[in-house]
Amino acid sequence: MKKGFIFDLDGVIVDTAKYHFLAWQNLANSLGISFSSAQNEQLKGVSRVRSLEKILEWGDKTISKEEFNRLMREKNEEYLDYISKMDTTEILPDVPKILDTLISKKQAIALGSASKNARVILEKVQLIDKFHAIVDGTNVSKAKPDPEVFLVGARQLNISPENCIVFEDSVAGIQAANTANMISIGIGDANTLHQADYIFKDFTEIKEEFINNLVSARKV
Ligand code: BG6
Ligand code: MG
């Protein structure tokens, strides 16, 4: 059978959380707000606008709309500076292997990311050609946990949602996949991602037999 395999980007394909962290931390500190790596965890899968809103809430700060937009622009400029230095060494373990396995099995592959920088990152790590569809923060209006990003991905692949499988590292992303009636696979910590149908620490734990079962499973 042909199934749709939809990958989140940040934290699943590449570890960009460290760059988001540096840029948000600089921004927060410039406003006199402290920002910890635990808080950064809470921004995973969260849109750029909502991330800044949360940081301002944590710091109990109110700013004008102009200032808000300026800060978002500055944060993204710093983030893009880190991204510009990325290369294939930043791909998370066994990601190319799983993509190539799926391609060899003639499966449909999409990206489903909240990021507006998704295409530039996929180009930097030279994986953009592996995807049949790319849905990112520029294509959707509702952020995860809303299922929009994955439903648009399924539509672009021309595969029904029940026949799609989502790989996600964020709680919001797992919830989005579940709401979309897709199989959710958590990549990361089992406690954090307990709502997922399956959980793996990383792609090195996923055996080809597991992929074969996903491909051949009948609709439930
Ligand atoms: C998600 C990240 O993939 O994309 C979030 O997990 C980030 O941390 C969001 O805020 C939006 O990304 P960008 O690149 O458009 O600022
Ligand atoms: Mg992610």
Coordinates of C-alpha atoms and ligand atoms in Angstrom, one line a residue:
M1 CA 0.0 0.0 0.0
K2 CA 1.0 3.6 -0.4
K3 CA 1.0 5.5 2.9
G4 CA 1.7 9.1 3.6
F5 CA 4.6 9.7 6.0
I6 CA 4.7 13.2 7.4
F7 CA 7.7 14.6 9.2
D8 CA 7.9 17.5 11.6
L9 CA 11.2 19.4 11.0
D10 CA 12.6 21.0 14.2
G11 CA 13.6 18.3 16.6
V12 CA 12.8 15.4 14.3
I13 CA 15.0 16.0 11.2
V14 CA 17.4 18.6 12.7
D15 CA 18.1 19.8 16.2
T16 CA 17.4 23.5 15.6
A17 CA 15.9 24.0 19.2
K18 CA 19.4 25.0 20.3
Y19 CA 19.4 27.9 17.8
H20 CA 15.9 29.0 18.7
F21 CA 17.0 28.9 22.4
L22 CA 20.1 31.2 21.7
A23 CA 18.0 33.7 19.8
W24 CA 15.1 33.8 22.2
Q25 CA 17.5 33.9 25.2
N26 CA 19.2 37.0 23.7
L27 CA 15.9 38.7 23.1
A28 CA 14.6 37.9 26.6
N29 CA 17.7 39.0 28.3
S30 CA 17.7 42.3 26.3
L31 CA 14.2 42.9 27.9
G32 CA 15.5 42.0 31.4
I33 CA 13.6 38.7 31.3
S34 CA 15.4 35.5 32.3
F35 CA 14.9 32.5 30.0
S36 CA 15.8 28.9 30.9
S37 CA 16.2 25.8 28.8
A38 CA 13.1 24.4 30.6
Q39 CA 11.2 27.3 29.2
N40 CA 12.7 26.7 25.8
E41 CA 11.2 23.2 26.0
Q42 CA 7.8 24.7 26.3
L43 CA 8.3 26.6 23.0
K44 CA 8.8 23.4 20.9
G45 CA 6.3 23.2 18.2
V46 CA 4.9 26.7 19.2
S47 CA 4.6 29.4 16.5
R48 CA 7.0 32.4 16.4
V49 CA 4.2 34.8 17.5
R50 CA 3.0 32.6 20.3
S51 CA 6.6 32.0 21.5
L52 CA 7.2 35.8 21.9
E53 CA 3.8 36.2 23.6
K54 CA 4.7 33.5 26.1
I55 CA 8.1 35.0 26.9
L56 CA 6.5 38.4 27.5
E57 CA 3.9 36.7 29.8
W58 CA 6.7 35.0 31.7
G59 CA 8.5 38.3 32.1
D60 CA 5.2 40.1 32.9
K61 CA 5.9 42.7 30.1
T62 CA 3.5 44.5 27.8
I63 CA 4.9 46.1 24.7
S64 CA 3.5 47.9 21.6
K65 CA 2.6 46.1 18.4
E66 CA 5.5 47.9 16.6
E67 CA 8.0 46.7 19.3
F68 CA 6.5 43.2 19.1
N69 CA 7.1 43.0 15.4
R70 CA 10.6 44.5 15.7
L71 CA 11.5 41.9 18.3
M72 CA 10.2 39.0 16.1
R73 CA 12.1 40.3 13.1
E74 CA 15.3 40.6 15.2
K75 CA 14.9 37.1 16.7
N76 CA 14.4 35.7 13.2
E77 CA 17.5 37.5 11.8
E78 CA 19.7 36.0 14.6
Y79 CA 18.1 32.6 14.1
L80 CA 18.7 32.8 10.3
D81 CA 22.3 33.7 11.0
Y82 CA 22.8 30.3 12.9
I83 CA 20.8 28.5 10.1
S84 CA 23.1 29.9 7.4
K85 CA 26.0 27.9 8.9
M86 CA 24.1 24.6 9.0
D87 CA 25.2 21.6 7.0
T88 CA 24.5 17.9 6.6
T89 CA 26.3 17.1 9.9
E90 CA 23.3 18.6 11.8
I91 CA 20.8 16.0 10.5
L92 CA 19.6 13.8 13.4
P93 CA 20.7 10.2 13.4
D94 CA 19.3 7.8 10.8
V95 CA 17.0 10.4 9.2
P96 CA 18.4 10.0 5.7
K97 CA 18.2 6.2 6.2
I98 CA 14.5 6.3 7.0
L99 CA 13.8 8.7 4.2
D100 CA 15.6 6.5 1.7
T101 CA 13.9 3.4 3.0
L102 CA 10.5 5.0 2.5
I103 CA 11.5 6.2 -1.0
S104 CA 12.7 2.7 -1.9
K105 CA 9.3 1.4 -0.8
K106 CA 7.5 4.0 -3.0
Q107 CA 5.9 5.7 -0.1
A108 CA 4.7 9.4 -0.1
I109 CA 6.7 11.8 2.1
A110 CA 5.7 15.2 3.3
L111 CA 7.0 17.8 5.7
G112 CA 4.6 19.2 8.2
S113 CA 6.3 22.1 10.2
A114 CA 5.2 25.2 12.0
S115 CA 8.4 27.0 10.8
K116 CA 8.5 29.7 8.2
N117 CA 12.1 28.8 7.7
A118 CA 11.5 25.2 6.8
R119 CA 12.6 25.3 3.1
V120 CA 15.9 27.1 3.8
I121 CA 16.8 24.6 6.5
L122 CA 16.0 21.6 4.2
E123 CA 18.1 23.1 1.5
K124 CA 21.0 23.7 3.9
V125 CA 21.0 20.1 5.1
Q126 CA 20.4 18.9 1.5
L127 CA 17.2 16.9 2.2
I128 CA 14.7 19.0 0.3
D129 CA 14.6 16.7 -2.7
K130 CA 13.4 13.8 -0.6
F131 CA 10.0 15.3 0.0
H132 CA 7.0 15.1 -2.3
A133 CA 5.2 17.9 -0.4
I134 CA 6.3 20.6 1.9
V135 CA 3.8 22.2 4.2
D136 CA 5.2 24.9 6.6
G137 CA 4.3 28.0 8.6
T138 CA 3.8 29.9 5.4
N139 CA 1.0 27.6 4.2
V140 CA -1.2 27.3 7.3
S141 CA -3.1 29.7 9.5
K142 CA -3.7 27.5 12.5
A143 CA -0.8 26.3 14.7
K144 CA -0.4 22.8 16.2
P145 CA -2.3 21.3 18.1
D146 CA -4.7 22.2 15.3
P147 CA -4.4 19.5 12.7
E148 CA -4.4 21.8 9.7
V149 CA -0.7 21.4 8.8
F150 CA -1.0 17.6 8.6
L151 CA -4.3 17.6 6.9
V152 CA -2.9 19.9 4.2
G153 CA 0.1 17.6 3.9
A154 CA -2.2 14.6 3.4
R155 CA -4.2 16.4 0.8
Q156 CA -1.0 17.4 -1.1
L157 CA 0.2 13.8 -1.0
N158 CA -3.3 12.7 -2.1
I159 CA -3.5 10.2 0.7
S160 CA -6.4 10.0 3.2
P161 CA -5.6 11.1 6.8
E162 CA -6.2 7.6 8.2
N163 CA -3.4 6.4 5.9
C164 CA -0.9 8.9 7.1
I165 CA 1.8 8.5 9.8
V166 CA 3.3 11.5 11.6
F167 CA 6.7 11.8 13.2
E168 CA 6.7 14.5 15.9
D169 CA 8.9 15.6 18.9
S170 CA 6.3 18.0 20.4
V171 CA 3.2 17.4 22.5
A172 CA 1.2 19.9 20.4
G173 CA 2.3 18.0 17.3
I174 CA 1.3 14.6 18.6
Q175 CA -2.1 16.1 19.6
A176 CA -2.4 17.5 16.1
A177 CA -1.7 14.1 14.5
N178 CA -4.2 12.4 16.8
T179 CA -6.9 14.9 16.0
A180 CA -6.2 14.5 12.3
N181 CA -6.9 10.7 12.7
M182 CA -3.3 9.8 11.7
I183 CA -0.9 7.4 13.4
S184 CA 1.3 9.4 15.7
I185 CA 4.9 8.5 16.3
G186 CA 6.7 10.4 19.1
I187 CA 10.4 11.0 18.6
G188 CA 12.0 11.8 22.0
D189 CA 11.1 11.4 25.7
A190 CA 8.4 8.7 26.4
N191 CA 6.9 10.5 29.4
T192 CA 6.5 13.8 27.5
L193 CA 5.1 12.2 24.4
H194 CA 2.9 9.6 26.1
Q195 CA -0.1 10.5 24.0
A196 CA 1.6 9.1 20.9
D197 CA 0.6 5.8 19.3
Y198 CA 4.3 4.8 19.3
I199 CA 7.4 6.4 20.9
F200 CA 11.0 6.1 20.0
K201 CA 14.0 7.9 21.4
D202 CA 15.3 8.5 17.9
F203 CA 15.2 7.0 14.4
T204 CA 18.0 4.6 15.2
E205 CA 15.5 2.6 17.3
I206 CA 13.1 2.2 14.4
K207 CA 13.6 -1.2 12.7
E208 CA 12.7 -1.8 9.0
E209 CA 10.1 -4.4 10.1
F210 CA 8.2 -1.6 12.0
I211 CA 8.1 0.4 8.8
N212 CA 6.9 -2.6 6.8
N213 CA 4.1 -3.1 9.2
L214 CA 3.0 0.5 8.9
V215 CA 3.1 0.3 5.1
S216 CA 1.1 -2.9 4.9
A217 CA -1.4 -2.1 7.8
R218 CA -5.0 -1.9 6.6
K219 CA -7.2 1.0 7.5
V220 CA -8.7 0.6 10.9
Ligands
BG6_1 C1 8.7 25.0 15.2 C2 9.7 25.1 16.4 O1 9.0 23.9 14.4 O2 8.7 26.2 14.5 C3 9.3 26.3 17.2 O3 9.6 23.9 17.2 C4 9.3 27.6 16.3 O4 10.3 26.4 18.2 C5 8.3 27.4 15.2 O5 9.0 28.7 17.1 C6 8.3 28.5 14.2 O6 9.5 28.6 13.6 P1 10.1 29.8 12.7 O7 11.3 29.3 12.1 O8 9.0 30.2 11.7 O9 10.4 30.9 13.7
MG2 MG 9.4 19.8 16.4

